[in-house]
Coordinates of C-alpha atoms and ligand atoms in Angstrom, one line a residue:
M1 CA -14.2 -31.2 -1.5
A2 CA -12.4 -28.2 -0.2
Y3 CA -15.3 -27.4 2.1
R4 CA -15.5 -30.9 3.4
S5 CA -11.8 -31.1 4.2
C6 CA -12.1 -27.7 5.8
V7 CA -14.8 -29.0 8.1
I8 CA -12.7 -32.0 9.0
I9 CA -9.7 -29.8 9.7
L10 CA -11.8 -27.5 11.8
C11 CA -13.0 -30.4 13.9
L12 CA -9.5 -31.7 14.4
L13 CA -8.3 -28.2 15.4
N14 CA -11.2 -27.8 17.7
V15 CA -10.0 -30.9 19.6
I16 CA -6.4 -29.7 19.6
L17 CA -7.2 -26.2 20.7
E18 CA -9.9 -27.2 23.2
V19 CA -12.3 -24.5 21.9
A20 CA -14.5 -25.1 24.8
D21 CA -12.0 -23.2 27.0
V22 CA -13.5 -20.0 28.3
L23 CA -11.7 -16.9 26.8
T24 CA -10.8 -14.5 29.6
L25 CA -9.4 -11.8 27.4
S26 CA -11.9 -9.1 28.2
I27 CA -10.2 -8.4 31.5
P28 CA -7.6 -5.7 30.9
A29 CA -4.2 -7.3 31.5
P30 CA -1.9 -5.8 34.0
R31 CA 1.5 -6.5 32.4
V32 CA 2.7 -6.6 28.8
C33 CA 6.1 -7.7 27.6
I34 CA 7.3 -6.7 24.2
I35 CA 10.3 -8.5 22.6
G36 CA 12.4 -6.2 20.4
A37 CA 12.8 -2.4 20.1
G38 CA 12.9 -2.1 16.3
Y39 CA 10.3 -0.3 14.2
S40 CA 7.6 -2.9 15.3
G41 CA 8.4 -3.0 19.0
L42 CA 8.6 0.8 19.2
G43 CA 5.4 1.3 17.3
T44 CA 3.6 -1.1 19.7
A45 CA 5.1 0.6 22.7
R46 CA 3.7 3.9 21.6
Y47 CA 0.2 2.6 21.7
M48 CA 0.6 0.7 24.9
K49 CA 1.7 3.9 26.5
E50 CA -1.2 5.8 24.9
Y51 CA -3.6 3.2 26.3
G52 CA -2.2 3.3 29.8
V53 CA -0.9 -0.3 29.7
N54 CA 1.9 -1.4 32.0
F55 CA 4.6 -2.7 29.7
T56 CA 8.2 -3.4 29.3
V57 CA 10.2 -3.8 26.0
F58 CA 13.0 -6.3 26.2
E59 CA 15.7 -5.4 23.7
A60 CA 18.7 -7.8 23.3
S61 CA 21.2 -5.2 22.0
R62 CA 22.4 -1.9 23.6
H63 CA 20.4 0.1 21.1
I64 CA 16.9 0.7 19.8
G65 CA 16.2 0.8 16.1
G66 CA 16.8 -2.8 15.1
T67 CA 17.5 -3.1 11.3
W68 CA 17.9 0.6 10.9
R69 CA 21.0 1.0 13.0
F70 CA 24.3 0.4 11.2
D71 CA 26.6 -1.7 13.3
P72 CA 30.3 -2.2 12.2
H73 CA 30.5 -5.5 13.9
V74 CA 30.1 -8.7 11.8
G75 CA 28.4 -11.7 13.1
V76 CA 28.3 -10.9 16.8
D77 CA 28.2 -7.6 18.6
E78 CA 30.2 -6.1 21.5
D79 CA 28.4 -8.3 24.0
G80 CA 28.8 -11.5 22.0
L81 CA 25.2 -11.5 20.8
P82 CA 24.3 -12.5 17.3
L83 CA 24.0 -9.3 15.3
F84 CA 20.4 -8.7 14.4
T85 CA 20.8 -5.7 12.1
S86 CA 21.5 -6.2 8.4
M87 CA 22.1 -2.6 7.6
Y88 CA 24.9 -1.5 5.2
K89 CA 26.5 1.8 4.4
N90 CA 25.0 4.2 1.8
L91 CA 21.7 2.5 2.0
R92 CA 18.6 4.6 1.1
T93 CA 15.1 3.2 1.7
N94 CA 13.7 1.3 -1.3
T95 CA 10.2 2.5 -0.5
P96 CA 8.9 6.1 -0.1
R97 CA 9.0 7.1 3.6
Q98 CA 5.3 7.9 3.4
T99 CA 4.6 4.2 3.4
M100 CA 6.9 3.7 6.3
E101 CA 5.9 6.5 8.7
Y102 CA 4.1 5.7 11.9
A103 CA 0.4 6.9 11.8
G104 CA 0.2 10.6 12.6
F105 CA 4.0 10.9 12.9
P106 CA 5.4 12.1 9.5
F107 CA 9.0 13.0 8.8
P108 CA 9.6 16.7 8.9
E109 CA 8.9 18.6 5.6
G110 CA 11.9 18.6 3.4
T111 CA 12.9 15.0 4.1
P112 CA 13.5 13.2 0.8
S113 CA 11.0 10.5 0.1
Y114 CA 13.8 8.0 0.1
P115 CA 15.8 8.9 3.1
T116 CA 19.2 7.4 4.0
G117 CA 19.5 4.5 6.5
P118 CA 20.9 6.8 9.2
C119 CA 18.0 9.2 8.6
F120 CA 15.5 6.5 9.2
Y121 CA 17.3 5.4 12.3
K122 CA 17.2 9.1 13.5
Y123 CA 13.5 9.1 12.9
L124 CA 13.1 6.0 15.1
Q125 CA 15.2 7.7 17.9
Y126 CA 13.1 10.8 17.6
F127 CA 9.9 8.7 17.8
A128 CA 11.1 7.0 21.0
K129 CA 12.0 10.3 22.5
H130 CA 8.8 12.0 21.4
F131 CA 6.6 9.4 23.0
D132 CA 8.8 9.1 26.0
L133 CA 9.4 5.3 25.5
M134 CA 12.9 4.9 26.8
D135 CA 11.9 4.4 30.4
N136 CA 9.9 1.3 29.4
I137 CA 12.7 -0.2 27.3
Q138 CA 15.1 -2.5 29.0
L139 CA 18.3 -2.8 26.8
Q140 CA 20.8 -5.7 26.9
S141 CA 18.0 -8.1 27.7
Y142 CA 18.3 -11.1 25.4
V143 CA 15.1 -13.2 25.5
T144 CA 15.9 -16.9 25.4
L145 CA 12.6 -18.5 26.4
V146 CA 8.9 -17.6 26.4
K147 CA 6.9 -20.2 28.1
W148 CA 3.2 -20.6 28.8
S149 CA 2.7 -21.9 32.3
N150 CA -0.1 -21.5 34.8
D151 CA -2.2 -19.2 32.6
H152 CA 0.5 -16.6 32.0
W153 CA 3.7 -16.2 30.1
E154 CA 7.1 -16.6 31.7
V155 CA 9.7 -14.6 29.8
T156 CA 13.3 -15.5 30.5
Y157 CA 16.1 -13.3 29.4
T158 CA 19.8 -12.9 29.9
K159 CA 21.1 -9.5 31.0
M160 CA 24.0 -9.0 28.7
D161 CA 26.0 -6.8 31.2
T162 CA 26.0 -9.3 34.1
K163 CA 25.1 -12.5 32.1
E164 CA 22.4 -13.0 34.8
K165 CA 19.3 -15.0 33.8
V166 CA 16.0 -13.4 34.8
S167 CA 12.4 -14.7 34.5
E168 CA 9.4 -12.4 34.5
V169 CA 5.7 -13.1 34.5
C170 CA 3.7 -11.4 31.7
D171 CA 0.0 -11.5 31.0
F172 CA 0.6 -10.5 27.3
V173 CA 3.6 -11.1 25.1
V174 CA 4.2 -9.2 21.9
I175 CA 6.8 -10.7 19.7
A176 CA 8.5 -8.0 17.6
S177 CA 11.9 -9.5 17.1
G178 CA 12.1 -8.9 13.3
E179 CA 12.3 -11.2 10.3
F180 CA 15.6 -10.2 8.6
S181 CA 18.3 -11.6 10.9
S182 CA 18.6 -15.2 10.0
P183 CA 20.2 -15.5 6.6
V184 CA 19.3 -18.1 4.0
I185 CA 22.3 -19.6 2.1
P186 CA 21.0 -21.9 -0.7
D187 CA 22.2 -25.4 -1.0
V188 CA 24.2 -25.1 -4.2
D189 CA 26.2 -28.1 -5.4
K190 CA 29.9 -28.1 -4.3
L191 CA 29.6 -24.7 -2.5
N192 CA 31.8 -26.2 0.2
T193 CA 34.6 -26.7 -2.3
F194 CA 34.8 -23.0 -3.2
Q195 CA 38.1 -21.6 -1.8
G196 CA 37.2 -17.8 -1.9
K197 CA 35.2 -15.7 0.6
I198 CA 31.5 -16.4 1.0
I199 CA 29.2 -14.0 2.8
H200 CA 25.5 -13.3 3.0
S201 CA 24.2 -9.7 2.5
H202 CA 23.4 -9.8 6.3
D203 CA 27.1 -9.4 6.8
Y204 CA 27.7 -7.0 3.9
K205 CA 28.8 -3.5 5.2
D206 CA 30.4 -1.6 2.5
A207 CA 31.4 -1.8 -1.2
E208 CA 35.0 -0.8 -0.4
A209 CA 35.8 -4.3 0.9
F210 CA 35.2 -5.5 -2.7
R211 CA 37.2 -2.9 -4.6
N212 CA 39.0 -4.4 -7.6
R213 CA 37.8 -7.9 -6.7
R214 CA 35.9 -10.4 -8.9
V215 CA 32.6 -10.9 -7.2
L216 CA 29.7 -13.2 -7.7
L217 CA 26.4 -11.7 -6.5
V218 CA 23.5 -14.1 -6.1
G219 CA 19.9 -12.9 -6.1
A220 CA 17.9 -9.9 -7.2
G221 CA 15.6 -9.0 -4.3
A222 CA 15.8 -5.6 -2.7
S223 CA 19.4 -6.3 -1.4
G224 CA 20.6 -8.0 -4.5
L225 CA 19.6 -5.0 -6.7
D226 CA 21.0 -2.5 -4.3
L227 CA 24.3 -4.3 -4.0
A228 CA 24.5 -4.6 -7.8
M229 CA 24.4 -0.8 -7.9
Q230 CA 26.8 -0.3 -5.1
L231 CA 29.4 -2.8 -6.5
S232 CA 29.2 -2.5 -10.3
N233 CA 31.5 0.6 -10.3
V234 CA 33.9 -0.7 -7.7
T235 CA 34.6 -4.4 -8.5
A236 CA 36.9 -5.6 -11.2
K237 CA 34.1 -8.0 -12.3
L238 CA 30.6 -8.3 -11.0
F239 CA 28.8 -11.5 -12.0
H240 CA 25.2 -11.3 -11.1
S241 CA 23.3 -14.6 -11.0
H242 CA 19.5 -14.2 -10.8
H243 CA 16.3 -14.9 -12.7
L244 CA 14.5 -11.6 -12.1
N245 CA 12.8 -10.4 -15.3
Y246 CA 13.2 -6.6 -15.1
N247 CA 14.5 -3.6 -17.0
Q248 CA 18.2 -4.1 -16.3
P249 CA 20.0 -0.7 -16.4
D250 CA 23.3 -0.1 -18.0
F251 CA 25.6 -1.0 -15.2
S252 CA 29.4 -0.6 -15.8
K253 CA 31.5 -2.7 -18.1
A254 CA 32.4 -4.8 -15.1
Y255 CA 28.9 -6.1 -14.8
V256 CA 27.9 -9.5 -16.3
K257 CA 24.4 -11.0 -15.9
K258 CA 24.5 -14.7 -15.2
P259 CA 21.7 -17.3 -15.0
D260 CA 21.4 -19.7 -12.0
I261 CA 24.4 -21.5 -10.7
D262 CA 24.8 -25.1 -11.5
S263 CA 27.7 -25.9 -9.2
F264 CA 30.8 -24.3 -7.6
T265 CA 34.4 -25.1 -8.4
P266 CA 37.3 -24.2 -6.1
T267 CA 37.8 -20.9 -8.0
G268 CA 34.4 -20.1 -9.5
A269 CA 31.2 -21.7 -10.7
F270 CA 29.4 -23.4 -13.6
F271 CA 26.1 -21.8 -14.6
V272 CA 23.1 -23.6 -15.9
D273 CA 23.7 -22.2 -19.5
G274 CA 27.0 -24.2 -19.6
T275 CA 29.2 -21.1 -19.0
T276 CA 32.0 -21.0 -16.4
E277 CA 33.3 -18.0 -14.5
E278 CA 36.2 -17.4 -12.0
F279 CA 35.8 -15.0 -9.1
D280 CA 37.2 -14.2 -5.7
D281 CA 34.2 -13.7 -3.5
V282 CA 30.5 -14.7 -3.4
I283 CA 27.8 -12.5 -1.8
F284 CA 24.5 -14.3 -1.3
C285 CA 21.5 -11.9 -1.4
T286 CA 19.2 -14.8 -0.9
G287 CA 16.9 -13.6 1.9
Y288 CA 16.1 -14.6 5.4
N289 CA 14.3 -17.2 7.4
Y290 CA 12.0 -16.5 10.3
A291 CA 13.7 -17.3 13.6
H292 CA 11.9 -17.5 17.0
P293 CA 14.4 -19.6 18.9
F294 CA 12.8 -18.5 22.2
L295 CA 9.5 -20.2 21.5
D296 CA 8.9 -23.8 22.7
G297 CA 5.9 -26.1 22.3
S298 CA 4.0 -24.5 25.0
S299 CA 3.3 -21.4 22.8
G300 CA 0.8 -23.3 20.6
V301 CA 2.1 -21.7 17.4
T302 CA 4.1 -23.5 14.8
A303 CA 7.0 -21.2 14.1
S304 CA 9.1 -22.6 11.3
Q305 CA 11.7 -21.0 9.2
K306 CA 9.1 -20.3 6.5
Y307 CA 5.9 -19.4 8.4
V308 CA 4.3 -18.7 11.8
L309 CA 0.8 -20.3 12.2
P310 CA -2.0 -20.2 12.9
L311 CA -2.3 -16.4 13.5
Y312 CA -5.6 -14.5 13.6
Q313 CA -5.3 -11.2 11.7
Q314 CA -1.7 -12.1 11.1
T315 CA -1.1 -11.1 14.7
V316 CA -2.9 -13.1 17.4
N317 CA -1.7 -16.6 18.4
I318 CA -5.0 -18.5 18.1
K319 CA -4.2 -21.1 20.7
H320 CA -3.1 -18.6 23.3
P321 CA -4.5 -15.2 22.2
S322 CA -2.4 -13.3 24.8
M323 CA 0.6 -13.7 22.5
M324 CA 0.7 -11.4 19.5
F325 CA 3.2 -11.1 16.7
V326 CA 4.0 -7.7 15.2
G327 CA 6.0 -7.7 12.0
V328 CA 5.9 -11.3 10.7
S329 CA 3.7 -10.4 7.7
K330 CA 5.3 -10.6 4.3
K331 CA 5.0 -8.2 1.3
V332 CA 3.7 -5.4 3.4
I333 CA 4.6 -1.7 3.9
N334 CA 5.9 -0.7 7.4
R335 CA 2.6 0.9 8.1
V336 CA 1.1 -2.6 8.5
M337 CA 3.4 -3.1 11.5
D338 CA 2.2 0.2 13.0
A339 CA -1.4 -1.1 12.6
Q340 CA -0.6 -4.4 14.1
G341 CA 1.1 -2.7 17.0
Q342 CA -2.0 -0.7 17.7
Y343 CA -4.2 -3.7 17.3
A344 CA -2.0 -5.6 19.9
A345 CA -2.2 -2.6 22.3
A346 CA -5.9 -2.3 21.9
L347 CA -6.3 -6.0 22.7
A348 CA -4.0 -5.8 25.8
A349 CA -5.9 -2.7 27.0
G350 CA -9.2 -4.6 26.7
K351 CA -10.5 -2.1 24.1
F352 CA -12.1 -4.9 22.1
E353 CA -12.8 -8.6 22.3
L354 CA -11.6 -11.3 20.0
P355 CA -14.1 -13.7 18.4
S356 CA -14.1 -17.3 19.7
R357 CA -11.1 -19.4 18.8
E358 CA -13.3 -21.4 16.4
E359 CA -14.2 -18.2 14.6
M360 CA -10.6 -17.1 14.5
L361 CA -9.5 -20.4 13.1
R362 CA -12.2 -20.3 10.5
N363 CA -11.1 -16.8 9.5
W364 CA -7.5 -18.1 9.3
L365 CA -8.4 -21.1 7.2
E366 CA -10.3 -18.8 4.8
H367 CA -7.1 -16.8 4.4
V368 CA -5.1 -20.0 3.7
Y369 CA -7.7 -21.2 1.1
A370 CA -7.7 -17.7 -0.5
Q371 CA -3.9 -17.9 -0.8
Q372 CA -4.1 -21.3 -2.4
N373 CA -6.7 -20.0 -4.9
L374 CA -4.3 -17.2 -5.8
G375 CA -1.8 -19.9 -6.6
Q376 CA 0.4 -19.0 -3.6
R377 CA 2.4 -21.8 -2.0
I378 CA 1.1 -23.0 1.3
V379 CA 4.1 -21.5 3.0
D380 CA 2.8 -18.0 2.1
V381 CA 0.3 -18.0 5.0
N382 CA 2.0 -14.9 6.3
V383 CA 1.7 -12.9 3.1
I384 CA -1.0 -10.2 3.0
N385 CA -2.3 -9.8 -0.5
N386 CA -4.7 -7.0 0.1
M387 CA -3.4 -4.5 2.5
D388 CA -6.3 -2.1 2.2
E389 CA -8.7 -4.8 3.1
Y390 CA -6.5 -5.9 5.9
F391 CA -6.3 -2.3 7.3
G392 CA -10.0 -2.1 6.9
N393 CA -10.5 -5.3 8.9
L394 CA -8.3 -4.1 11.7
T395 CA -10.0 -0.8 11.9
A396 CA -13.5 -2.3 11.9
E397 CA -12.6 -4.8 14.6
A398 CA -10.3 -2.7 16.9
D399 CA -10.9 0.9 15.9
I400 CA -7.3 1.4 14.9
N401 CA -6.1 4.5 13.0
P402 CA -7.3 4.1 9.4
S403 CA -4.6 3.8 6.7
P404 CA -5.6 5.5 3.5
P405 CA -5.4 3.6 0.2
V406 CA -3.0 6.3 -1.1
L407 CA -0.2 4.5 0.8
T408 CA -0.7 1.2 -0.8
K409 CA -1.1 2.9 -4.2
I410 CA 2.3 4.5 -3.7
A411 CA 3.8 1.2 -2.6
R412 CA 2.5 -0.6 -5.7
F413 CA 3.7 2.1 -8.0
N414 CA 7.1 2.1 -6.3
G415 CA 7.4 -1.7 -6.6
R416 CA 6.9 -1.5 -10.4
N417 CA 8.9 1.7 -10.8
R418 CA 12.0 0.3 -9.0
L419 CA 12.1 -2.5 -11.6
E420 CA 11.6 -0.1 -14.5
D421 CA 14.1 2.5 -13.5
L422 CA 16.4 1.1 -10.9
L423 CA 19.1 3.7 -11.1
N424 CA 16.8 6.7 -10.8
Y425 CA 13.6 5.7 -9.0
R426 CA 14.9 7.4 -5.8
D427 CA 15.3 10.8 -7.5
Y428 CA 11.6 11.5 -7.0
D429 CA 9.6 13.0 -4.1
Y430 CA 6.1 11.9 -3.2
K431 CA 3.5 14.1 -1.8
I432 CA 0.2 12.9 -0.4
I433 CA -2.7 15.0 -1.7
D434 CA -5.6 13.2 0.0
K435 CA -6.6 9.7 1.0
D436 CA -6.6 8.5 -2.6
N437 CA -4.1 10.7 -4.4
Y438 CA -0.5 11.6 -4.5
E439 CA 1.9 13.7 -6.5
R440 CA 5.3 12.6 -7.7
T441 CA 8.0 15.1 -8.7
Y442 CA 11.5 14.8 -10.0
N443 CA 13.9 16.1 -7.4
P444 CA 17.4 14.7 -7.8
R445 CA 19.8 15.7 -5.0
K446 CA 23.5 15.3 -4.5
E447 CA 23.2 15.0 -0.7
Q448 CA 20.2 13.7 1.2
P449 CA 19.1 16.1 3.9
C450 CA 17.7 14.7 7.2
P451 CA 16.0 17.6 9.1
I452 CA 15.5 15.7 12.3
E453 CA 17.1 16.8 15.6
V454 CA 17.4 14.0 18.2
Ligands
FAD1 C1 18.8 -4.1 4.8 C2 17.4 -3.9 5.0 C3 16.8 -2.8 4.3 C4 15.4 -2.6 4.5 N1 14.8 -1.5 3.8 C5 13.5 -1.4 3.9 C6 12.9 -0.3 3.1 O1 13.6 0.5 2.5 N2 11.6 -0.1 3.2 C7 10.8 -1.0 4.0 O2 9.6 -0.8 4.0 N3 11.3 -2.0 4.7 C8 12.7 -2.2 4.6 N4 13.2 -3.2 5.3 C9 12.4 -4.1 6.2 C10 12.6 -3.8 7.7 O3 12.8 -5.0 8.3 C11 11.5 -3.0 8.3 O4 11.6 -1.7 7.8 C12 11.6 -2.9 9.8 O5 12.8 -2.4 10.2 C13 11.2 -4.1 10.6 O6 11.2 -3.8 12.0 P1 11.1 -4.8 13.1 O7 11.0 -4.1 14.4 O8 9.9 -5.7 12.8 O9 12.4 -5.7 13.1 P2 13.9 -5.3 13.4 O10 14.2 -4.0 12.9 O11 14.7 -6.4 13.0 O12 13.9 -5.2 15.0 C14 13.9 -6.4 15.8 C15 14.5 -6.0 17.2 O13 14.3 -7.2 18.0 C16 15.5 -7.4 18.7 N5 15.5 -8.8 19.1 C17 15.6 -9.9 18.3 N6 15.6 -11.0 19.0 C18 15.5 -10.7 20.3 C19 15.5 -11.4 21.5 N7 15.6 -12.8 21.5 N8 15.5 -10.8 22.7 C20 15.4 -9.4 22.7 N9 15.4 -8.7 21.5 C21 15.5 -9.3 20.4 C22 16.6 -7.0 17.8 O14 17.8 -6.7 18.5 C23 16.0 -5.8 17.1 O15 16.3 -4.6 17.8 C24 14.6 -3.5 5.2 C25 15.2 -4.6 5.9 C26 16.6 -4.8 5.7 C27 17.2 -6.0 6.4
NAG2 C1 4.1 -2.9 36.2 O1 4.4 -4.2 36.3 C2 5.5 -4.5 37.1 C3 5.9 -6.0 37.0 O2 4.7 -6.8 37.3 C4 5.3 -4.1 38.6 O3 6.4 -4.3 39.4 C5 4.9 -2.6 38.6 O4 4.6 -2.2 39.9 C6 3.8 -2.3 37.6 N1 3.6 -0.9 37.5 C7 2.4 -0.3 37.6 C8 2.4 1.2 37.4 O5 1.4 -0.9 37.8
NAG3 C1 29.0 4.2 -12.4 O1 29.8 5.3 -12.7 C2 29.4 6.1 -13.8 C3 30.5 7.1 -14.1 O2 30.8 7.8 -12.9 C4 28.0 6.6 -13.6 O3 27.6 7.4 -14.7 C5 27.1 5.5 -13.3 O4 25.8 6.0 -13.0 C6 27.6 4.6 -12.2 N1 26.8 3.5 -12.1 C7 26.1 3.1 -11.0 C8 25.3 1.9 -11.0 O5 26.2 3.8 -9.9
NAG4 C1 -11.1 -9.3 6.0 O1 -12.2 -9.9 6.7 C2 -13.0 -10.7 5.8 C3 -14.1 -11.2 6.6 O2 -13.7 -11.8 7.8 C4 -12.1 -11.9 5.4 O3 -12.8 -12.8 4.5 C5 -10.9 -11.4 4.6 O4 -10.0 -12.4 4.2 C6 -10.1 -10.4 5.4 N1 -9.1 -9.8 4.7 C7 -7.8 -9.8 5.0 C8 -6.8 -9.2 4.0 O5 -7.4 -10.1 6.1

């Protein structure tokens, strides 16, 4: 059954994609445009430079670093642009830096395994300087349209200083615009009747704004757990509504665990267990949607709030393989984005050839069926379940830097350990011994050093 419908879908897609088209990707492309100068865009730029590709990075804001730069503005920045970063004060990474480092570019010795947000930002600045990327980065260039026309990409952006609209022709486009900028606010009954303040963690900057207030925190993902720690000793009351099953630490007396919300009232909420609470503010830590508002129908990908498809190797737009996405994959370590950036650069530099579109589609469909067999929802097409296999596939196909399994081992351990020991899991340092093994040592510090000079 599954095989038959697979064949039918393939036939249909063949028609849609006109597989008979000749692929002309083996000719090295003269011009690459990268959208976004966060971790993903910078990582991609490094390899483009290394491979001698002519490229420009278009970055909307006045700064590189994306998510990792703290910005005191809320909502819009000094140029009236939507704020892309969701960084808050006193953040430390929730994953050991070893899983986040660019290939061959470790943090200096002595950097804690869970550096602060500003330290990670410094690392990105240092990276851009080290690889001499700044000359290729065009700041204040807000991309509004990427259009396929006459066998190339036309990238239109607004120069935020002059408000001038400019269009440029690009042979390859790499989309590295991030995935944590467009907040999800769940559709909870009577939310609009609540009279207090409602924010999303995207707009959360600092616990101080909530001192002595009664706060409802919603969600227990990475941000929800972090904010629970930041707020529990500051707020008068902290109601935390979530359904994560984990080893809840002893927060302060102000902390009250709540189940899901049933509906809001003007001054609080009913919960599904029949209880009611009153509070002043709500903070939704309820995640982010994908947002690629600059793509139109000509791109040939379906870019919704929940997925981007169909992508070969989670990177290549199968319909127009001169468009690559770096950093839309879910549940991955940052090192995956480094690998995708190198893969994109190798493709643009003509270092390898893609299989036929039909082959790429078959490969993608196999991934979709595998996800379904794992019980994943169909929207999880951008989830990578087996990072080691994924790294292996990229390396085999495009000869990219291998990523040793020790990184994914650390990531898996950290994922479990965070839920076991939320208050202390960052008090450890990791050391990589070899490609399979690491050491973990207890090393609590009062201050987090950041031995990087930019
Ligand atoms: C609060 C927070 C904490 C996190 N902590 C961790 C962690 O501890 N460990 C971990 O592994 N991951 C963490 N992450 C995940 C994080 O997203 C990645 O680490 C990484 O920063 C992603 O980089 P990126 O370049 O893909 O996206 P971003 O960092 O979002 O960069 C995208 C860039 O594209 C630019 N841009 C967007 N749209 C346009 C446009 N239309 N035109 C031009 N430019 C545009 C933006 O200005 C931005 O500079 C965290 C994420 C958040 C939000
Ligand atoms: C790179 O591309 C731009 C835009 O097409 C072009 O103006 C420039 O001359 C190119 N640079 C090199 C070194 O080829
Ligand atoms: C709250 O403060 C107490 C006393 O200073 C401290 O022991 C505890 O770890 C703090 N809790 C959190 C979650 O930071
Ligand atoms: C790796 O490649 C194989 C063969 O194409 C494929 O079946 C598998 O799904 C790929 N794995 C990942 C994680 O992409």
